[in-house]
Amino acid sequence: MHPFTLERPRDLPAALAFRPQAGRNDAPVEYIAGGTDMVQLLQENIRRPDRLVSLAGLLDNRIEVGPQGLRLGAAATMAEVAAHPDVVEQFPVISEALLESASPQVRNQATMGGNVLQRTRCPYFRDVGYEACNKRAPGSGCAAIGGENRWHAVLGTSDDCIAAHPSDLAVALVALDAAVEIEGADGQRTVPLGDFHRLPEATPHIETVLEPGEVIAAITVPANPAARRSHYLKVRDRASFEFAVVSAAVVLEMDGAQIRQARIALGGVGTKPWRVPRVEAALTAASLDPVELRSAAALAAEGAQGRGHNDFKIELMRRAIVRAVEIAGART
Ligand SMILES: Cc1cc2nc3c(=O)[nH]c(=O)nc-3n(C[C@H](O)[C@H](O)[C@H](O)COP(=O)(O)OP(=O)(O)OC[C@H]3O[C@@H](n4cnc5c(N)ncnc54)[C@H](O)[C@@H]3O)c2cc1C
Ligand code: SF4
């Protein structure tokens, strides 16, 4: 492990003054929150910051539900949010996405801010034995293209990186039109979560729109009665403690037996949480008939590019959408 200094600032302005940069391998200073991802990255020599700035005790950890919707303080843990009665009742897709993530021990420690900023599970990124990884070492190439790529993305990829985004929670939040409250030395700003993660394009090492010295302060989800009829479907290699091969977050507004509006985001298939507006549009006024659902779900594959081992994800994501819509639609 690269030696580093752990800074424990007394308040948030002091933490921001260190100008850490979350989620970039070339940043000399980074934040640490729950540490469940960061400690692994340090141990494996994937991250080598000179300074780590602890956010412990500096950020809001409240979970609030009001007329405007849901507000999750960045320091709230995955376990606290998953078990919150109002989240379970009004936003089941969030609770389900969290309970299908990691393990009870990790969920007790990991935070909302850290979850949406966790790094990819691409095995070449996670193993410094492989030299070629543009995300870890800009300009070094991509070992996954032409290598073993069963776990990789089929949507939003570039010639420089095909890594899949790992967070289940972020997929559910994107389907719910959530936003990220960001705090920095220059003040606060709010960014829709759908615009928060960047496509890899030619700079896969820059993963989000966060600037140096900015933190995630909270995540907000607008009030939406339809969110009670929502579901997170996760397809994975093992029944627990495993990342998504493919996942689908679905929020359905029904008008009798007809879909009035569907919101759908996919995980495991995109380089960022992937919203599918063409599928959503095709589902407007559709019934829950499997033939109609399959024809709408087929549109999710538009622009998808398999790289060999991950070709199966294109059909699997269509099936995951159909199954998730059926389950959400059966809810009252
Ligand atoms: C064995 C295992 C299995 C897992 N399985 C899953 C799974 O199935 N699904 C899933 O979604 N996740 C899974 N995870 C990942 C887990 O959800 C993340 O490790 C966790 O959510 C990260 O939160 P943290 O608070 O520990 O972040 P940390 O590890 O402390 O930080 C992660 C990143 O976020 C930055 N950061 C943290 N908070 C902030 C903030 N407020 N503002 C700015 N930057 C910040 C840090 O600098 C760092 O870059 C798994 C993890 C493990 C260890
Ligand atoms: S897919 Fe991205 S993270 Fe994986 S090896 Fe290629 S550049 Fe690195």
CSV table of C-alpha atoms and ligand atoms in Angstrom, one decimal:
chain,number,residue,atom,x,y,z
A,1,MET,CA,0.0,0.0,0.0
A,2,HIS,CA,1.2,3.5,-0.9
A,3,PRO,CA,1.8,5.5,2.3
A,4,PHE,CA,-0.7,8.3,3.0
A,5,THR,CA,-1.7,10.8,5.6
A,6,LEU,CA,-5.2,10.5,7.1
A,7,GLU,CA,-6.7,14.0,7.6
A,8,ARG,CA,-9.5,14.3,10.1
A,9,PRO,CA,-10.8,17.8,9.5
A,10,ARG,CA,-13.0,19.4,12.3
A,11,ASP,CA,-15.7,20.6,9.9
A,12,LEU,CA,-16.8,20.5,6.2
A,13,PRO,CA,-15.1,23.8,5.1
A,14,ALA,CA,-11.8,22.5,6.4
A,15,ALA,CA,-12.4,19.2,4.5
A,16,LEU,CA,-13.2,21.1,1.3
A,17,ALA,CA,-10.0,23.2,1.6
A,18,PHE,CA,-7.9,20.1,1.0
A,19,ARG,CA,-9.5,20.1,-2.5
A,20,PRO,CA,-9.8,16.3,-2.7
A,21,GLN,CA,-11.1,14.8,-6.0
A,22,ALA,CA,-13.4,11.9,-5.7
A,23,GLY,CA,-13.1,8.9,-8.1
A,24,ARG,CA,-10.0,9.8,-10.1
A,25,ASN,CA,-6.9,7.7,-10.0
A,26,ASP,CA,-4.5,10.6,-10.7
A,27,ALA,CA,-5.8,12.7,-7.8
A,28,PRO,CA,-3.2,13.1,-5.0
A,29,VAL,CA,-6.0,13.8,-2.4
A,30,GLU,CA,-9.2,11.8,-2.0
A,31,TYR,CA,-12.1,11.6,0.4
A,32,ILE,CA,-13.0,8.5,2.4
A,33,ALA,CA,-16.5,7.9,3.9
A,34,GLY,CA,-17.5,4.4,4.9
A,35,GLY,CA,-14.3,3.1,3.4
A,36,THR,CA,-15.8,-0.1,2.0
A,37,ASP,CA,-14.6,0.6,-1.5
A,38,MET,CA,-11.7,2.9,-0.8
A,39,VAL,CA,-9.9,0.6,1.6
A,40,GLN,CA,-10.0,-2.2,-1.1
A,41,LEU,CA,-8.6,0.2,-3.7
A,42,LEU,CA,-5.8,1.2,-1.3
A,43,GLN,CA,-4.9,-2.3,-0.3
A,44,GLU,CA,-4.7,-3.4,-4.0
A,45,ASN,CA,-2.5,-0.4,-4.9
A,46,ILE,CA,-5.2,0.8,-7.4
A,47,ARG,CA,-5.5,4.1,-5.6
A,48,ARG,CA,-2.3,5.7,-4.3
A,49,PRO,CA,-3.3,9.1,-2.9
A,50,ASP,CA,-0.8,11.0,-0.6
A,51,ARG,CA,-3.7,12.2,1.6
A,52,LEU,CA,-7.1,10.8,2.5
A,53,VAL,CA,-9.6,13.2,3.9
A,54,SER,CA,-12.1,11.6,6.2
A,55,LEU,CA,-15.7,12.7,5.9
A,56,ALA,CA,-16.7,10.9,9.1
A,57,GLY,CA,-19.0,13.1,11.2
A,58,LEU,CA,-19.0,16.0,8.7
A,59,LEU,CA,-22.0,15.2,6.5
A,60,ASP,CA,-25.7,15.0,7.1
A,61,ASN,CA,-27.0,11.4,7.7
A,62,ARG,CA,-30.7,12.2,8.0
A,63,ILE,CA,-33.4,10.4,5.9
A,64,GLU,CA,-36.3,12.8,5.4
A,65,VAL,CA,-39.6,12.2,3.6
A,66,GLY,CA,-41.9,15.2,3.1
A,67,PRO,CA,-44.3,16.8,0.6
A,68,GLN,CA,-41.4,17.5,-1.8
A,69,GLY,CA,-40.2,13.9,-1.7
A,70,LEU,CA,-37.2,12.1,-0.2
A,71,ARG,CA,-33.9,13.6,1.0
A,72,LEU,CA,-31.0,11.2,1.8
A,73,GLY,CA,-28.1,12.8,3.6
A,74,ALA,CA,-24.8,11.7,2.0
A,75,ALA,CA,-23.7,10.0,5.3
A,76,ALA,CA,-26.9,7.9,5.7
A,77,THR,CA,-25.9,4.2,5.4
A,78,MET,CA,-27.2,1.7,2.9
A,79,ALA,CA,-28.7,-0.3,5.8
A,80,GLU,CA,-30.5,2.7,7.4
A,81,VAL,CA,-32.0,3.8,4.1
A,82,ALA,CA,-33.1,0.2,3.1
A,83,ALA,CA,-34.9,-0.3,6.4
A,84,HIS,CA,-36.5,3.2,6.7
A,85,PRO,CA,-40.3,2.6,6.8
A,86,ASP,CA,-41.2,5.5,4.5
A,87,VAL,CA,-38.6,4.4,1.9
A,88,VAL,CA,-39.9,0.8,2.0
A,89,GLU,CA,-43.5,2.0,1.6
A,90,GLN,CA,-43.1,4.9,-0.8
A,91,PHE,CA,-40.0,4.0,-2.8
A,92,PRO,CA,-39.7,0.2,-2.7
A,93,VAL,CA,-37.3,0.3,-5.7
A,94,ILE,CA,-34.7,2.0,-3.5
A,95,SER,CA,-35.0,-0.4,-0.6
A,96,GLU,CA,-34.9,-3.4,-2.9
A,97,ALA,CA,-31.9,-2.1,-4.8
A,98,LEU,CA,-30.0,-1.6,-1.5
A,99,LEU,CA,-31.0,-5.0,0.0
A,100,GLU,CA,-29.8,-6.7,-3.2
A,101,SER,CA,-26.4,-5.0,-2.8
A,102,ALA,CA,-23.3,-6.3,-1.0
A,103,SER,CA,-23.8,-7.9,2.4
A,104,PRO,CA,-25.3,-6.8,5.8
A,105,GLN,CA,-21.8,-5.9,7.1
A,106,VAL,CA,-21.0,-3.7,4.1
A,107,ARG,CA,-24.5,-2.1,4.1
A,108,ASN,CA,-24.0,-1.1,7.8
A,109,GLN,CA,-20.9,0.8,6.9
A,110,ALA,CA,-21.3,2.1,3.4
A,111,THR,CA,-22.9,5.5,2.7
A,112,MET,CA,-25.1,7.1,0.1
A,113,GLY,CA,-22.3,9.4,-1.2
A,114,GLY,CA,-19.8,6.6,-1.4
A,115,ASN,CA,-22.3,4.2,-3.1
A,116,VAL,CA,-22.9,6.4,-6.1
A,117,LEU,CA,-19.1,7.1,-6.3
A,118,GLN,CA,-17.9,3.5,-6.0
A,119,ARG,CA,-15.5,2.5,-8.7
A,120,THR,CA,-16.1,-0.1,-11.5
A,121,ARG,CA,-15.6,-3.8,-10.8
A,122,CYS,CA,-13.9,-4.3,-14.2
A,123,PRO,CA,-11.3,-7.0,-13.2
A,124,TYR,CA,-8.6,-5.3,-15.2
A,125,PHE,CA,-9.1,-2.1,-13.4
A,126,ARG,CA,-9.0,-4.0,-10.1
A,127,ASP,CA,-5.7,-5.8,-10.8
A,128,VAL,CA,-2.6,-3.7,-11.3
A,129,GLY,CA,-1.0,-6.8,-12.8
A,130,TYR,CA,-2.6,-5.7,-16.0
A,131,GLU,CA,-0.9,-2.6,-17.4
A,132,ALA,CA,-3.6,-1.6,-20.0
A,133,CYS,CA,-6.4,0.2,-18.3
A,134,ASN,CA,-7.3,3.7,-19.4
A,135,LYS,CA,-9.4,4.3,-16.3
A,136,ARG,CA,-6.6,3.5,-13.9
A,137,ALA,CA,-3.7,4.7,-16.1
A,138,PRO,CA,-4.9,7.2,-18.8
A,139,GLY,CA,-3.4,6.4,-22.2
A,140,SER,CA,-2.4,2.8,-21.3
A,141,GLY,CA,-5.1,1.0,-23.4
A,142,CYS,CA,-8.0,-1.2,-22.5
A,143,ALA,CA,-7.4,-4.9,-21.7
A,144,ALA,CA,-11.1,-5.7,-21.6
A,145,ILE,CA,-11.6,-4.9,-25.3
A,146,GLY,CA,-10.3,-8.1,-26.9
A,147,GLY,CA,-10.0,-9.7,-23.4
A,148,GLU,CA,-12.4,-11.4,-21.1
A,149,ASN,CA,-15.5,-9.1,-21.2
A,150,ARG,CA,-18.4,-11.0,-19.8
A,151,TRP,CA,-19.0,-8.5,-17.1
A,152,HIS,CA,-18.7,-5.4,-19.2
A,153,ALA,CA,-21.1,-2.8,-20.7
A,154,VAL,CA,-22.9,-2.9,-24.0
A,155,LEU,CA,-24.3,0.6,-23.9
A,156,GLY,CA,-22.4,3.9,-23.7
A,157,THR,CA,-19.1,2.3,-24.4
A,158,SER,CA,-16.2,3.9,-26.2
A,159,ASP,CA,-13.0,2.6,-27.9
A,160,ASP,CA,-11.2,3.5,-24.7
A,161,CYS,CA,-13.4,1.9,-22.0
A,162,ILE,CA,-16.3,-0.6,-21.8
A,163,ALA,CA,-16.5,-0.9,-18.0
A,164,ALA,CA,-20.0,-1.3,-16.5
A,165,HIS,CA,-21.2,1.1,-13.8
A,166,PRO,CA,-21.5,-0.9,-10.5
A,167,SER,CA,-24.0,0.8,-8.2
A,168,ASP,CA,-27.5,-0.8,-7.9
A,169,LEU,CA,-28.7,2.2,-5.9
A,170,ALA,CA,-27.8,4.7,-8.7
A,171,VAL,CA,-29.9,2.7,-11.2
A,172,ALA,CA,-33.0,2.9,-8.9
A,173,LEU,CA,-32.4,6.6,-8.3
A,174,VAL,CA,-32.0,7.4,-12.0
A,175,ALA,CA,-35.4,5.8,-12.7
A,176,LEU,CA,-36.8,8.1,-10.0
A,177,ASP,CA,-35.4,11.3,-11.5
A,178,ALA,CA,-33.2,11.8,-8.4
A,179,ALA,CA,-30.7,14.7,-8.1
A,180,VAL,CA,-27.4,15.1,-6.3
A,181,GLU,CA,-26.8,18.1,-3.9
A,182,ILE,CA,-23.2,19.1,-4.3
A,183,GLU,CA,-21.3,21.3,-1.8
A,184,GLY,CA,-18.0,22.9,-2.6
A,185,ALA,CA,-15.8,25.8,-1.5
A,186,ASP,CA,-17.7,28.0,-4.0
A,187,GLY,CA,-21.2,27.1,-2.7
A,188,GLN,CA,-23.9,24.6,-3.5
A,189,ARG,CA,-25.3,23.2,-6.8
A,190,THR,CA,-27.7,20.5,-7.8
A,191,VAL,CA,-27.2,18.1,-10.7
A,192,PRO,CA,-29.7,15.5,-11.9
A,193,LEU,CA,-28.3,12.1,-11.2
A,194,GLY,CA,-28.7,11.2,-14.8
A,195,ASP,CA,-26.1,13.8,-15.7
A,196,PHE,CA,-23.8,13.2,-12.7
A,197,HIS,CA,-21.9,10.2,-14.2
A,198,ARG,CA,-20.0,10.8,-17.4
A,199,LEU,CA,-19.7,8.6,-20.4
A,200,PRO,CA,-16.2,7.2,-20.8
A,201,GLU,CA,-15.6,8.6,-24.3
A,202,ALA,CA,-11.8,9.4,-24.6
A,203,THR,CA,-11.4,10.2,-20.8
A,204,PRO,CA,-12.7,7.2,-18.9
A,205,HIS,CA,-10.6,8.2,-15.8
A,206,ILE,CA,-13.0,11.2,-15.3
A,207,GLU,CA,-16.1,9.5,-14.0
A,208,THR,CA,-18.4,12.2,-12.7
A,209,VAL,CA,-19.0,16.0,-13.0
A,210,LEU,CA,-17.6,16.5,-9.4
A,211,GLU,CA,-14.9,19.2,-9.3
A,212,PRO,CA,-11.9,19.2,-6.9
A,213,GLY,CA,-13.0,20.1,-3.4
A,214,GLU,CA,-16.7,19.2,-4.0
A,215,VAL,CA,-18.6,16.6,-2.0
A,216,ILE,CA,-22.0,15.0,-2.3
A,217,ALA,CA,-24.1,16.5,0.5
A,218,ALA,CA,-27.4,14.7,-0.2
A,219,ILE,CA,-29.5,12.9,-2.8
A,220,THR,CA,-33.0,14.1,-3.4
A,221,VAL,CA,-35.9,12.2,-5.0
A,222,PRO,CA,-39.0,14.1,-6.1
A,223,ALA,CA,-42.3,13.1,-4.6
A,224,ASN,CA,-44.0,10.6,-6.9
A,225,PRO,CA,-47.1,8.5,-5.9
A,226,ALA,CA,-46.3,6.1,-8.7
A,227,ALA,CA,-43.1,5.2,-7.0
A,228,ARG,CA,-45.1,2.9,-4.6
A,229,ARG,CA,-45.5,0.7,-7.7
A,230,SER,CA,-41.9,0.2,-8.4
A,231,HIS,CA,-39.5,-2.8,-8.5
A,232,TYR,CA,-35.8,-3.5,-8.7
A,233,LEU,CA,-34.9,-6.7,-10.6
A,234,LYS,CA,-31.3,-7.9,-10.3
A,235,VAL,CA,-29.9,-10.8,-12.3
A,236,ARG,CA,-26.5,-12.0,-10.9
A,237,ASP,CA,-24.3,-15.1,-10.8
A,238,ARG,CA,-25.0,-15.8,-7.1
A,239,ALA,CA,-28.1,-15.2,-5.1
A,240,SER,CA,-26.3,-12.8,-2.7
A,241,PHE,CA,-23.1,-10.8,-2.3
A,242,GLU,CA,-22.7,-10.3,-6.1
A,243,PHE,CA,-22.8,-7.4,-8.5
A,244,ALA,CA,-25.5,-7.2,-11.3
A,245,VAL,CA,-25.0,-9.0,-14.6
A,246,VAL,CA,-28.1,-7.1,-15.6
A,247,SER,CA,-30.7,-5.2,-13.6
A,248,ALA,CA,-33.8,-3.2,-14.2
A,249,ALA,CA,-35.4,-0.5,-12.1
A,250,VAL,CA,-39.1,0.1,-13.0
A,251,VAL,CA,-41.5,2.8,-11.8
A,252,LEU,CA,-45.1,2.4,-13.1
A,253,GLU,CA,-48.0,4.8,-13.2
A,254,MET,CA,-51.1,2.8,-14.1
A,255,ASP,CA,-54.5,3.8,-15.4
A,256,GLY,CA,-56.6,0.7,-14.7
A,257,ALA,CA,-55.0,-2.1,-16.7
A,258,GLN,CA,-53.1,0.4,-18.9
A,259,ILE,CA,-49.7,1.9,-18.3
A,260,ARG,CA,-50.0,5.7,-18.1
A,261,GLN,CA,-46.2,6.3,-17.6
A,262,ALA,CA,-43.2,4.1,-17.1
A,263,ARG,CA,-39.8,5.1,-15.9
A,264,ILE,CA,-37.0,2.5,-16.5
A,265,ALA,CA,-33.3,2.4,-15.9
A,266,LEU,CA,-30.9,-0.5,-16.4
A,267,GLY,CA,-27.8,-1.6,-14.5
A,268,GLY,CA,-24.9,-3.9,-15.5
A,269,VAL,CA,-25.3,-3.0,-19.2
A,270,GLY,CA,-24.3,0.6,-19.3
A,271,THR,CA,-21.1,2.6,-18.6
A,272,LYS,CA,-23.4,4.7,-16.4
A,273,PRO,CA,-26.9,4.0,-14.9
A,274,TRP,CA,-28.9,3.7,-18.2
A,275,ARG,CA,-32.3,5.2,-18.7
A,276,VAL,CA,-34.3,3.9,-21.7
A,277,PRO,CA,-36.6,6.7,-22.9
A,278,ARG,CA,-37.7,4.9,-26.1
A,279,VAL,CA,-38.9,1.9,-24.1
A,280,GLU,CA,-40.7,4.2,-21.7
A,281,ALA,CA,-42.4,6.0,-24.6
A,282,ALA,CA,-43.4,2.6,-26.2
A,283,LEU,CA,-45.0,1.5,-22.9
A,284,THR,CA,-47.3,4.6,-22.7
A,285,ALA,CA,-50.9,3.3,-23.0
A,286,ALA,CA,-49.6,-0.3,-23.3
A,287,SER,CA,-51.2,-3.1,-21.3
A,288,LEU,CA,-49.2,-5.7,-19.3
A,289,ASP,CA,-49.7,-8.2,-22.1
A,290,PRO,CA,-46.3,-10.0,-22.6
A,291,VAL,CA,-46.3,-9.5,-26.3
A,292,GLU,CA,-46.7,-5.7,-25.9
A,293,LEU,CA,-44.0,-5.6,-23.2
A,294,ARG,CA,-41.6,-7.6,-25.3
A,295,SER,CA,-42.0,-5.3,-28.3
A,296,ALA,CA,-41.4,-2.2,-26.1
A,297,ALA,CA,-38.4,-3.9,-24.3
A,298,ALA,CA,-36.7,-4.7,-27.7
A,299,LEU,CA,-36.0,-0.9,-28.1
A,300,ALA,CA,-33.6,-1.0,-25.1
A,301,ALA,CA,-31.0,-2.7,-27.3
A,302,GLU,CA,-30.8,0.2,-29.8
A,303,GLY,CA,-27.2,1.2,-30.0
A,304,ALA,CA,-26.0,-1.7,-27.9
A,305,GLN,CA,-22.6,-3.2,-28.9
A,306,GLY,CA,-21.5,-6.6,-27.5
A,307,ARG,CA,-17.8,-7.5,-27.5
A,308,GLY,CA,-18.1,-11.2,-27.6
A,309,HIS,CA,-18.4,-12.6,-24.1
A,310,ASN,CA,-21.0,-10.1,-23.1
A,311,ASP,CA,-23.3,-10.4,-26.2
A,312,PHE,CA,-25.9,-12.3,-24.0
A,313,LYS,CA,-26.6,-9.2,-22.0
A,314,ILE,CA,-28.5,-7.7,-25.0
A,315,GLU,CA,-31.2,-10.3,-24.8
A,316,LEU,CA,-31.0,-10.6,-21.0
A,317,MET,CA,-31.7,-6.9,-20.5
A,318,ARG,CA,-34.9,-7.1,-22.7
A,319,ARG,CA,-36.1,-10.0,-20.6
A,320,ALA,CA,-35.2,-8.2,-17.4
A,321,ILE,CA,-37.3,-5.2,-18.4
A,322,VAL,CA,-40.4,-7.4,-19.2
A,323,ARG,CA,-40.1,-9.3,-15.9
A,324,ALA,CA,-39.6,-6.1,-13.8
A,325,VAL,CA,-42.6,-4.4,-15.5
A,326,GLU,CA,-44.8,-7.4,-14.9
A,327,ILE,CA,-43.8,-7.5,-11.2
A,328,ALA,CA,-44.3,-3.7,-10.7
A,329,GLY,CA,-47.6,-3.9,-12.6
A,330,ALA,CA,-48.9,-6.6,-10.3
A,331,ARG,CA,-48.4,-4.4,-7.3
A,332,THR,CA,-51.3,-2.4,-5.9
B,1,LIG,C1,-17.8,-7.4,-1.0
B,1,LIG,C2,-18.6,-6.2,-1.6
B,1,LIG,C3,-19.7,-6.4,-2.3
B,1,LIG,C4,-20.4,-5.4,-2.9
B,1,LIG,N1,-21.5,-5.6,-3.6
B,1,LIG,C5,-22.2,-4.5,-4.1
B,1,LIG,C6,-23.4,-4.7,-4.9
B,1,LIG,O1,-23.9,-5.8,-5.1
B,1,LIG,N2,-24.1,-3.6,-5.4
B,1,LIG,C7,-23.6,-2.3,-5.1
B,1,LIG,O2,-24.2,-1.4,-5.6
B,1,LIG,N3,-22.5,-2.1,-4.4
B,1,LIG,C8,-21.8,-3.2,-3.9
B,1,LIG,N4,-20.6,-3.0,-3.2
B,1,LIG,C9,-20.1,-1.7,-3.2
B,1,LIG,C10,-20.5,-0.9,-2.0
B,1,LIG,O3,-21.9,-0.5,-2.1
B,1,LIG,C11,-19.7,0.4,-1.9
B,1,LIG,O4,-18.4,0.0,-1.5
B,1,LIG,C12,-20.2,1.4,-0.9
B,1,LIG,O5,-21.5,1.8,-1.2
B,1,LIG,C13,-19.2,2.6,-0.9
B,1,LIG,O6,-19.6,3.5,0.2
B,1,LIG,P1,-18.6,4.0,1.3
B,1,LIG,O7,-19.3,5.0,2.1
B,1,LIG,O8,-17.9,2.9,1.9
B,1,LIG,O9,-17.5,4.7,0.3
B,1,LIG,P2,-15.9,4.9,0.4
B,1,LIG,O10,-15.3,3.6,0.1
B,1,LIG,O11,-15.6,5.6,1.6
B,1,LIG,O12,-15.7,5.9,-0.9
B,1,LIG,C14,-16.0,5.5,-2.2
B,1,LIG,C15,-15.7,6.7,-3.1
B,1,LIG,O13,-16.6,7.8,-2.9
B,1,LIG,C16,-15.9,8.9,-2.5
B,1,LIG,N5,-16.8,9.6,-1.5
B,1,LIG,C17,-17.4,9.0,-0.5
B,1,LIG,N6,-18.4,9.8,0.0
B,1,LIG,C18,-18.2,11.0,-0.7
B,1,LIG,C19,-19.0,12.2,-0.6
B,1,LIG,N7,-20.0,12.4,0.2
B,1,LIG,N8,-18.6,13.2,-1.5
B,1,LIG,C20,-17.6,13.0,-2.4
B,1,LIG,N9,-16.9,11.8,-2.5
B,1,LIG,C21,-17.2,10.8,-1.6
B,1,LIG,C22,-14.5,8.5,-2.0
B,1,LIG,O14,-13.5,9.4,-2.2
B,1,LIG,C23,-14.3,7.2,-2.9
B,1,LIG,O15,-13.8,7.6,-4.1
B,1,LIG,C24,-19.9,-4.0,-2.6
B,1,LIG,C25,-18.8,-3.8,-1.9
B,1,LIG,C26,-18.1,-4.9,-1.3
B,1,LIG,C27,-16.9,-4.6,-0.5
B,2,SF4,S1,-12.9,-1.5,-19.5
B,2,SF4,FE1,-12.3,0.4,-18.7
B,2,SF4,S2,-11.8,-0.1,-16.6
B,2,SF4,FE2,-11.8,-2.0,-17.7
B,2,SF4,S3,-9.7,-2.3,-18.6
B,2,SF4,FE3,-10.8,-1.2,-20.1
B,2,SF4,S4,-10.3,0.9,-19.6
B,2,SF4,FE4,-9.9,-0.2,-17.8
